[in-house]
Amino acid sequence: MSALTIASLNATELAEHTEALAEILRACVKDGAGVGFVQPFGIEAARGFWCDSVTPAVANGTRVVLVARSDGAIAGTVQLGIDTMPNQLHRADVMKLLVHPSRQRRGVGRALMTEIERVALGLRRTLLTLDTVTGDKAEPLYRSLGYTLVGCIPNYARSAHGRGFDSTSIMFKELAAAEAA
């Protein structure tokens, strides 16, 4: 794998890369990722996710989208939700860490998470929260990056393969001491 580069996308760039991002999302769901979608999950639905929910959020400044590129192609992506209430401007939600199955276990997810934390700090967001399928391959990554498990909710969502329900693990990480009010 060549050098990995990570960059944020604005709404125009996101539209330009919808096909690649849709393919990553489709491939991850097919591989069993618990990111809100259930099989059968076609490329049209994946495109719709990026066009109908992510692009407007990026355009109105409520979400940051990062992409990791390797060998000239997008290998993964992660989002930071920053649409919080006025008393929560210190926190953000890490959402949809997706690494194409053919690029997993090569440091892409770790690099994306490291960069999303840097971006969060730049936005003065010092508390990050996320949820992940309990026991999923992403959970050890989050723990290794210093995320703390708050607890698990049983039967939280249908599994990506549509067979039964998955539990979810709620996690957080404090990036820096909160400023005194």
C-alpha atoms as one frame of an Amber mdcrd trajectory, in Angstrom:
protein
   0.000   0.000   0.000   1.332   3.416  -0.913   1.441   6.378   1.450  -1.890
   7.149   3.023  -3.255  10.673   2.755  -6.244  12.020   4.638  -8.289  15.076
   3.745 -11.657  16.577   4.558 -14.255  16.964   1.819 -16.519  19.923   1.241
 -19.979  19.427  -0.290 -18.715  19.837  -3.866 -15.875  17.343  -3.371 -18.259
  14.953  -1.647 -20.534  15.042  -4.701 -17.533  14.363  -6.945 -16.619  11.259
  -4.923 -20.109   9.875  -4.302 -19.510   6.764  -6.411 -16.351   5.740  -4.557
 -17.895   6.462  -1.162 -21.075   4.584  -2.085 -19.012   1.557  -3.108 -17.138
   1.588   0.208 -20.405   1.820   2.142 -21.997  -0.977   0.088 -18.946  -3.221
   0.494 -18.778  -2.619   4.253 -22.473  -3.419   4.735 -22.077  -6.549   2.596
 -19.141  -7.484   4.864 -21.409  -7.169   7.909 -20.654  -3.659   9.192 -23.341
  -2.429  11.559 -23.647   1.100  10.229 -27.414   1.406   9.936 -28.183  -0.576
   6.800 -29.407  -4.109   6.170 -28.929  -6.549   3.280 -29.950  -6.449   0.530
 -28.252  -3.062   0.216 -27.623  -1.900  -3.321 -25.425   0.795  -4.744 -28.428
   3.097  -5.334 -29.252   3.103  -1.613 -25.595   3.750  -0.805 -25.516   6.702
  -3.216 -28.696   7.994  -1.637 -27.120   7.991   1.816 -24.237  10.184   0.651
 -26.448  12.493  -1.432 -29.490  12.778   0.816 -28.053  12.896   4.326 -24.312
  13.474   4.287 -23.926  16.134   1.584 -26.568  18.475   3.100 -24.995  18.068
   6.555 -21.548  18.961   5.190 -23.010  21.891   3.231 -24.635  23.362   6.342
 -21.578  22.793   8.509 -23.019  20.172  10.867 -20.742  17.332   9.786 -17.112
  16.862   8.785 -16.214  14.072   6.360 -12.662  12.769   6.082 -11.411  10.392
   3.419  -8.240   8.320   3.356  -6.613   7.766  -0.023  -4.125   5.090  -0.940
  -2.879   4.029  -4.374  -4.934   6.865  -5.894  -8.241   5.543  -4.539 -10.404
   6.269  -1.527  -9.717   3.504   0.987 -11.881   4.700   3.862 -13.860   7.474
   5.446 -15.111   8.727   8.818 -17.494  11.472   9.865 -17.672  13.855  12.799
 -21.133  15.058  13.764 -20.921  18.544  15.254 -24.620  19.454  15.329 -25.021
  19.735  19.093 -27.101  21.798  21.475 -25.602  25.062  22.835 -24.639  23.390
  26.119 -22.763  20.633  24.246 -20.472  22.615  21.970 -17.511  20.833  23.575
 -18.475  17.406  22.179 -18.976  15.640  18.858 -20.064  12.241  17.564 -17.733
   9.982  15.589 -19.844   8.372  12.889 -19.516   5.835  10.084 -15.880   4.773
  10.225 -15.766   2.789   6.978 -12.714   1.086   5.517 -13.155  -0.888   2.329
 -12.856  -4.593   3.242  -9.936  -4.993   0.823  -8.038  -2.234   2.708  -8.767
  -3.308   6.292  -6.030  -4.278   8.769  -3.560  -1.860   7.137  -3.823   1.125
   9.486  -6.459   3.053   7.511  -9.032   3.061  10.324  -6.446   4.065  12.925
  -5.183   6.893  10.706  -8.721   8.161  10.111  -9.508   8.084  13.829  -6.283
   9.892  14.706  -7.075  12.610  12.182 -10.736  12.971  13.232  -9.510  13.556
  16.787  -7.135  16.270  15.531 -10.000  17.881  13.581 -12.253  17.712  16.655
  -9.659  19.479  18.780  -9.336  22.155  16.100 -13.077  22.713  16.455 -12.699
  22.856  20.266 -14.545  19.530  20.634 -12.865  17.799  23.547 -15.299  14.938
  24.179 -15.984  12.370  21.458 -18.691   9.733  21.598 -19.422   6.788  19.338
 -21.280   3.529  19.188 -20.255   0.265  17.584 -21.610  -3.243  17.312 -20.623
  -5.072  20.483 -17.849  -7.544  19.701 -17.260  -6.124  16.217 -13.730  -5.862
  14.825 -13.838  -2.073  15.307 -14.322  -2.278  19.070 -10.688  -3.308  19.839
  -9.469  -0.477  17.591 -11.450   2.092  19.572 -10.218   0.660  22.872  -6.600
   0.772  21.640  -7.100   4.448  20.821  -8.198   5.204  24.372 -11.984   5.072
  24.071 -13.782   4.002  27.249 -16.755   1.667  27.189 -19.779   3.188  28.930
 -21.987   0.152  28.472 -23.830  -2.067  26.037 -27.432  -1.936  24.895 -28.780
  -5.369  23.928 -30.763  -5.920  20.722 -30.091  -2.352  19.624 -30.436  -2.796
  15.858 -31.002  -5.414  13.205 -27.781  -7.006  12.056 -26.436  -5.973   8.642
 -27.276  -9.431   7.335 -30.833  -9.102   8.663 -30.545 -12.162  10.886 -31.364
 -11.180  14.436 -30.306  -8.149  16.407 -26.929  -6.770  17.418 -26.047  -5.149
  20.711 -24.247  -1.809  20.617 -21.342  -0.579  22.718 -21.380   3.096  23.687
 -17.903   4.606  24.041 -16.290   7.983  24.699 -12.913   9.659  24.755 -11.864
  12.906  26.370  -9.310  14.572  24.140  -8.307  17.343  26.523  -9.438  18.736
  29.836 -12.563  20.829  29.348 -12.037  24.528  29.827 -13.442  26.066  32.983
 -16.722  27.820  32.314
